[in-house]
Amino acid sequence: MSIVTVQLGQCGNQIGFEVFDALFNDSHCPGGLCSKRENEAYQASCKERFFSEEENGVPVARAVLVDMERKVISQTLSKAARSGRWKYGQHSCFCQKQGSGNNWAYGYSVHGPRHKESIMNLIQKEVEKCDSLSGFFIIMSMAGGTGSGLGAFVTQNLQDQYSSALKMNHIIWPYGTGEVIVQNYNSILTLSHLYRSSDALLVHENDAVHKICAKLMNIKQISFCDINQVLAHQLGSVFQPTYSREGSFHYRRNPLGDLMENLVPHPEFKMLGVRNIPQMSENSLAYSTFTWAGLLKHLRQMLISNAKMEEGIDWQVRPPLSGLPPLGKMSVNKETHFNTSIANLVILRGKDVHSADVGHHRALKRVLCAVRMFSPVICQCQSPKFILLKKGKIKTLVLVAKRNPCTSM
Amino acid sequence: MTQSVVVQVGQCGNQIGCCFWDLALREHAAVNKKGIYDEAISSFFRNVDTRVVGDGGNISKGKICSLKARAVLIDMEEGVVNEILQGPLRDVFDSKQLITDISGSGNNWAVGHKVFGSLYQEKILEKLRKSAEHCDCLQCFFIIHSMGGGTGSGLGTFLLKVLKDEFPEVYRFVTSIYPSGEDDVITSPYNSILAMKELNEHADCVLPIDNQSLFDIISKIDLMMNSGKLGAAIKPKSLVTSSTGVFKKRQEKPFDAMNNIVANLLLNLTSSARFEGSLNMDLNEIIMNLVPFPQLHYLVSSLTPLYTLADVNIPPRRLDQMFSDAFSKDHQLIRADPKHSLYLACALMVRGNVQISDLRRNIERLKPSLQFVSWNQEGWKTSLCSVPPVGHSHSLLALANNTCVKPTFIDLRERFIRLYKKKAHLHHYLQIEGMEESCFTEAVSSLSALIQEYNQLDATKSMPVEDLPRLNIAM
């Protein structure tokens, strides 16, 4: 089943390009740890989800690019075409002459209704090219004008027009110290609208990703390109084809459906976060070895101590012994900093995946279930393909957890 | 891509405008190597086939044939405009986009505003409409003028009302040169205060600049150049004051260096809208983010670096130095000390090879030393443009909405009151039809109201950011 991506605003378009690039490069990278037949099945599955075929064989991304001014879209289109390996559809973009001026109201109330027909037509065309539609993946930022305002408007329209398709919005939480002065207005307005019309909100914070680039990837002068590449890597780990744990020989067909089913048990709780391990620069990769047990242990601790990366984890945080967090006043006790989640999904990719023991998670599951009576942790794993930075025999682990709605807002 | 029209009024406005077009051509020539008329150039220039007579010669794509500036030149005496039309830039200006008269305004705001305003209103409207028609999507008018003279301040501000009525959706950015302490025009306080009232009401955003600060910056550069410190050689053409002419050989006109600084300011302001970058900032975003209340639209600007050393390897310390300089009072284009006043909002527009991590690092570093207003503690607007200015590898323009503009206004009001108390030179104004003493009193009270607003904000400076106390219910 296919996913149609809608990229909105400068941020959405820049990230979208990196995502498609990462997905394509991953599915077509030579080597890997599995048989040729498996490789082909993986490629075919990835292609079905994200790319459509065109006459001369160059895959075309299933995406609609929307921005209110032309510069970023032309840059994105030319970068994709330059790679020669995949490209965007020529007619899948919509742009205007003047931007939204960081004004949510402009994006939502002026540009939205004015260009509703054209944008929805473009999306319709993209949907018609799919054999079966899994849903929409909408990439936008919250701080700007187009991404936030127009994004909220488009999501609402998608809900009206395609009520049975799932919608996942990928939103970028702006830097704490401000990239735009009115970002707080724009963010709150966006979140309130998206909460009503979207099915899931996958949040990436600029601050967190920036720290990952600085500490883990060891990049000295971090550019937005670097940040977007880390983001794209995390998103790729989530969206690339997976098997189910119970063992099957076919890749699961409905990526968005799987995510929603496992992670959004109740429509009131839709904010998701991604934690990815290991993340490091290509240079360090050659000198590192991993085991599933080690990775899983780190990931679990990252989850319960609410850390976004594998450095600086607070190992003192432990799950409460009684199984339930103490009611009443918050004590200074470290145990109350335990990050409760509503649902978690673990995606394992790499060599010997079946040997990975998610036993801890079962134990965790008991604790989590006691706190919230929802579905337990489910694991999905898949034969090695999605490789960090495209080389070697690497194991990567992804945890897509539900955010406790009281914490980081 | 949007277009902007530059309206240059009066001697000062036209001289600055001339330098601006010079530098704009130089910048686009450096960026656009293939000579194709692209969207970046179209924001300030039209591509015209000069063989076609009349207006039909616009070419929208393809090779550059002949560039015409999107400008309207207005002056009530012919000297300056004629000089421009005989100079090297004569082909850049469309001879139909001029409005000139013979006698000038005599340093009298009333003559500029009331007499010439009504006389030329139709003609001005016609020229503006014509230039707007040539634009695909007109976003902004840049008005350049001085506050102390007659034409620039009088007719320039009359224009604002006309633009507001005729093109309400187009932004009006005004670059105003305020009179400095030792100004040679005696009636400049009158002219400035009368003009300020119009700016308060009809401009969307004002960038005040004064000659003394520009002069100080020039002296600093000269000092650096002549001191030969550390054997550092300055790259020619990299001075923020240099023009297209060969470095120092050409006999430059006296105000050229200062005008070039202002021209660079305008170019850097629009660079992120014209050129690509990883975090774009359009002109409407400047207004959206930096003007919290409609009255408080005066932005203090500073440009760094002032020159580039010829040394190619720039250690990151220089980059940090660039950011620190932007907040020091020596680099501001108006007499102001932003560090010791209250910031309402601040924008950093970076050009060149600077990445987001450098920007963030410097914001983190500089933030503790700056005071922000209580409702906007983390208020920064940032933009990154990948194309650096000519001769530099990177540059920074900082725009701040800061209460440090207050002293300039207070000073202006003092000088006005000194003259007005004695009714000196007043009869020249009052003999113009339409001028009465009430115009003066209204103007000065409008300025006082503005100063009062800044005062109120300043009063909140050292107060802690606390919520209102809530009622406690006794149990």
JSON list of N, CA and C in Angstrom, two decimals, chain A residues 30 52 69 75 86 98-99 108 114-115 121 139 149 162 168 179 181 192 198 205 244 250 264 276 301 328 387 391:
[
{"chain": "A", "resi": 30, "resn": "PRO", "atom": "N", "xyz": [23.97, -1.41, -2.54]},
{"chain": "A", "resi": 30, "resn": "PRO", "atom": "CA", "xyz": [24.48, -2.74, -2.86]},
{"chain": "A", "resi": 30, "resn": "PRO", "atom": "C", "xyz": [24.95, -3.43, -1.60]},
{"chain": "A", "resi": 52, "resn": "SER", "atom": "N", "xyz": [6.64, 5.88, -7.60]},
{"chain": "A", "resi": 52, "resn": "SER", "atom": "CA", "xyz": [5.86, 5.30, -8.70]},
{"chain": "A", "resi": 52, "resn": "SER", "atom": "C", "xyz": [6.77, 5.23, -9.91]},
{"chain": "A", "resi": 69, "resn": "GLU", "atom": "N", "xyz": [6.21, 30.28, -1.99]},
{"chain": "A", "resi": 69, "resn": "GLU", "atom": "CA", "xyz": [7.12, 31.00, -2.87]},
{"chain": "A", "resi": 69, "resn": "GLU", "atom": "C", "xyz": [8.03, 29.99, -3.52]},
{"chain": "A", "resi": 75, "resn": "GLN", "atom": "N", "xyz": [14.67, 24.64, -5.85]},
{"chain": "A", "resi": 75, "resn": "GLN", "atom": "CA", "xyz": [15.91, 24.04, -5.36]},
{"chain": "A", "resi": 75, "resn": "GLN", "atom": "C", "xyz": [15.72, 22.55, -5.12]},
{"chain": "A", "resi": 86, "resn": "TRP", "atom": "N", "xyz": [16.42, 9.30, -8.77]},
{"chain": "A", "resi": 86, "resn": "TRP", "atom": "CA", "xyz": [14.98, 9.40, -8.59]},
{"chain": "A", "resi": 86, "resn": "TRP", "atom": "C", "xyz": [14.63, 10.86, -8.77]},
{"chain": "A", "resi": 98, "resn": "GLN", "atom": "N", "xyz": [4.21, 35.00, -3.44]},
{"chain": "A", "resi": 98, "resn": "GLN", "atom": "CA", "xyz": [4.57, 35.66, -2.20]},
{"chain": "A", "resi": 98, "resn": "GLN", "atom": "C", "xyz": [4.34, 34.72, -1.03]},
{"chain": "A", "resi": 99, "resn": "GLY", "atom": "N", "xyz": [5.27, 34.67, -0.11]},
{"chain": "A", "resi": 99, "resn": "GLY", "atom": "CA", "xyz": [5.18, 33.74, 1.01]},
{"chain": "A", "resi": 99, "resn": "GLY", "atom": "C", "xyz": [4.10, 34.15, 2.01]},
{"chain": "A", "resi": 108, "resn": "TYR", "atom": "N", "xyz": [-3.60, 29.78, 6.86]},
{"chain": "A", "resi": 108, "resn": "TYR", "atom": "CA", "xyz": [-4.83, 29.03, 7.07]},
{"chain": "A", "resi": 108, "resn": "TYR", "atom": "C", "xyz": [-6.02, 29.70, 6.41]},
{"chain": "A", "resi": 114, "resn": "ARG", "atom": "N", "xyz": [-7.99, 30.03, -0.80]},
{"chain": "A", "resi": 114, "resn": "ARG", "atom": "CA", "xyz": [-7.73, 30.52, -2.15]},
{"chain": "A", "resi": 114, "resn": "ARG", "atom": "C", "xyz": [-7.20, 29.42, -3.06]},
{"chain": "A", "resi": 115, "resn": "HIS", "atom": "N", "xyz": [-6.36, 28.58, -2.53]},
{"chain": "A", "resi": 115, "resn": "HIS", "atom": "CA", "xyz": [-5.72, 27.59, -3.40]},
{"chain": "A", "resi": 115, "resn": "HIS", "atom": "C", "xyz": [-6.17, 26.19, -3.11]},
{"chain": "A", "resi": 121, "resn": "ASN", "atom": "N", "xyz": [-6.41, 19.04, -5.99]},
{"chain": "A", "resi": 121, "resn": "ASN", "atom": "CA", "xyz": [-6.31, 18.36, -7.28]},
{"chain": "A", "resi": 121, "resn": "ASN", "atom": "C", "xyz": [-4.99, 17.64, -7.42]},
{"chain": "A", "resi": 139, "resn": "ILE", "atom": "N", "xyz": [4.46, 16.58, 5.94]},
{"chain": "A", "resi": 139, "resn": "ILE", "atom": "CA", "xyz": [5.65, 17.11, 6.61]},
{"chain": "A", "resi": 139, "resn": "ILE", "atom": "C", "xyz": [5.54, 18.63, 6.69]},
{"chain": "A", "resi": 149, "resn": "GLY", "atom": "N", "xyz": [0.18, 27.06, 8.97]},
{"chain": "A", "resi": 149, "resn": "GLY", "atom": "CA", "xyz": [-1.18, 27.45, 8.65]},
{"chain": "A", "resi": 149, "resn": "GLY", "atom": "C", "xyz": [-1.77, 26.63, 7.52]},
{"chain": "A", "resi": 162, "resn": "TYR", "atom": "N", "xyz": [-10.86, 12.53, 2.26]},
{"chain": "A", "resi": 162, "resn": "TYR", "atom": "CA", "xyz": [-10.44, 11.13, 2.28]},
{"chain": "A", "resi": 162, "resn": "TYR", "atom": "C", "xyz": [-10.64, 10.60, 3.69]},
{"chain": "A", "resi": 168, "resn": "MET", "atom": "N", "xyz": [-0.80, 10.98, 8.89]},
{"chain": "A", "resi": 168, "resn": "MET", "atom": "CA", "xyz": [0.18, 11.20, 9.93]},
{"chain": "A", "resi": 168, "resn": "MET", "atom": "C", "xyz": [0.89, 12.51, 9.61]},
{"chain": "A", "resi": 179, "resn": "GLU", "atom": "N", "xyz": [13.41, 30.76, 16.41]},
{"chain": "A", "resi": 179, "resn": "GLU", "atom": "CA", "xyz": [13.88, 31.00, 15.06]},
{"chain": "A", "resi": 179, "resn": "GLU", "atom": "C", "xyz": [12.98, 32.05, 14.48]},
{"chain": "A", "resi": 181, "resn": "ILE", "atom": "N", "xyz": [9.92, 34.90, 15.86]},
{"chain": "A", "resi": 181, "resn": "ILE", "atom": "CA", "xyz": [9.46, 35.47, 17.11]},
{"chain": "A", "resi": 181, "resn": "ILE", "atom": "C", "xyz": [8.03, 35.08, 17.43]},
{"chain": "A", "resi": 192, "resn": "SER", "atom": "N", "xyz": [-3.54, 22.91, 17.92]},
{"chain": "A", "resi": 192, "resn": "SER", "atom": "CA", "xyz": [-4.95, 22.76, 18.26]},
{"chain": "A", "resi": 192, "resn": "SER", "atom": "C", "xyz": [-5.75, 22.29, 17.06]},
{"chain": "A", "resi": 198, "resn": "SER", "atom": "N", "xyz": [-5.96, 15.40, 12.57]},
{"chain": "A", "resi": 198, "resn": "SER", "atom": "CA", "xyz": [-4.96, 14.42, 12.19]},
{"chain": "A", "resi": 198, "resn": "SER", "atom": "C", "xyz": [-5.15, 13.13, 12.97]},
{"chain": "A", "resi": 205, "resn": "GLU", "atom": "N", "xyz": [11.95, 17.46, 17.54]},
{"chain": "A", "resi": 205, "resn": "GLU", "atom": "CA", "xyz": [12.33, 18.78, 18.05]},
{"chain": "A", "resi": 205, "resn": "GLU", "atom": "C", "xyz": [13.68, 19.19, 17.47]},
{"chain": "A", "resi": 244, "resn": "SER", "atom": "N", "xyz": [6.50, -9.05, 10.58]},
{"chain": "A", "resi": 244, "resn": "SER", "atom": "CA", "xyz": [6.00, -9.11, 11.95]},
{"chain": "A", "resi": 244, "resn": "SER", "atom": "C", "xyz": [6.77, -10.16, 12.71]},
{"chain": "A", "resi": 250, "resn": "HIS", "atom": "N", "xyz": [6.41, -12.41, 4.13]},
{"chain": "A", "resi": 250, "resn": "HIS", "atom": "CA", "xyz": [6.08, -11.24, 3.32]},
{"chain": "A", "resi": 250, "resn": "HIS", "atom": "C", "xyz": [6.18, -10.01, 4.19]},
{"chain": "A", "resi": 264, "resn": "VAL", "atom": "N", "xyz": [-1.68, 4.41, 18.55]},
{"chain": "A", "resi": 264, "resn": "VAL", "atom": "CA", "xyz": [-2.75, 5.38, 18.85]},
{"chain": "A", "resi": 264, "resn": "VAL", "atom": "C", "xyz": [-3.98, 4.60, 19.29]},
{"chain": "A", "resi": 276, "resn": "ASN", "atom": "N", "xyz": [16.04, 6.46, 18.28]},
{"chain": "A", "resi": 276, "resn": "ASN", "atom": "CA", "xyz": [16.76, 5.62, 17.35]},
{"chain": "A", "resi": 276, "resn": "ASN", "atom": "C", "xyz": [18.12, 5.30, 17.96]},
{"chain": "A", "resi": 301, "resn": "GLN", "atom": "N", "xyz": [16.37, 2.28, 28.61]},
{"chain": "A", "resi": 301, "resn": "GLN", "atom": "CA", "xyz": [16.67, 3.34, 29.55]},
{"chain": "A", "resi": 301, "resn": "GLN", "atom": "C", "xyz": [16.40, 4.71, 28.95]},
{"chain": "A", "resi": 328, "resn": "GLY", "atom": "N", "xyz": [-0.95, 11.48, 44.44]},
{"chain": "A", "resi": 328, "resn": "GLY", "atom": "CA", "xyz": [-0.77, 12.58, 45.40]},
{"chain": "A", "resi": 328, "resn": "GLY", "atom": "C", "xyz": [0.40, 13.45, 45.00]},
{"chain": "A", "resi": 387, "resn": "ILE", "atom": "N", "xyz": [20.23, 0.25, 6.84]},
{"chain": "A", "resi": 387, "resn": "ILE", "atom": "CA", "xyz": [21.55, 0.29, 7.45]},
{"chain": "A", "resi": 387, "resn": "ILE", "atom": "C", "xyz": [21.92, 1.74, 7.70]},
{"chain": "A", "resi": 391, "resn": "LYS", "atom": "N", "xyz": [26.42, 1.26, 5.20]},
{"chain": "A", "resi": 391, "resn": "LYS", "atom": "CA", "xyz": [27.58, 0.36, 5.09]},
{"chain": "A", "resi": 391, "resn": "LYS", "atom": "C", "xyz": [27.56, -0.69, 6.19]}
]
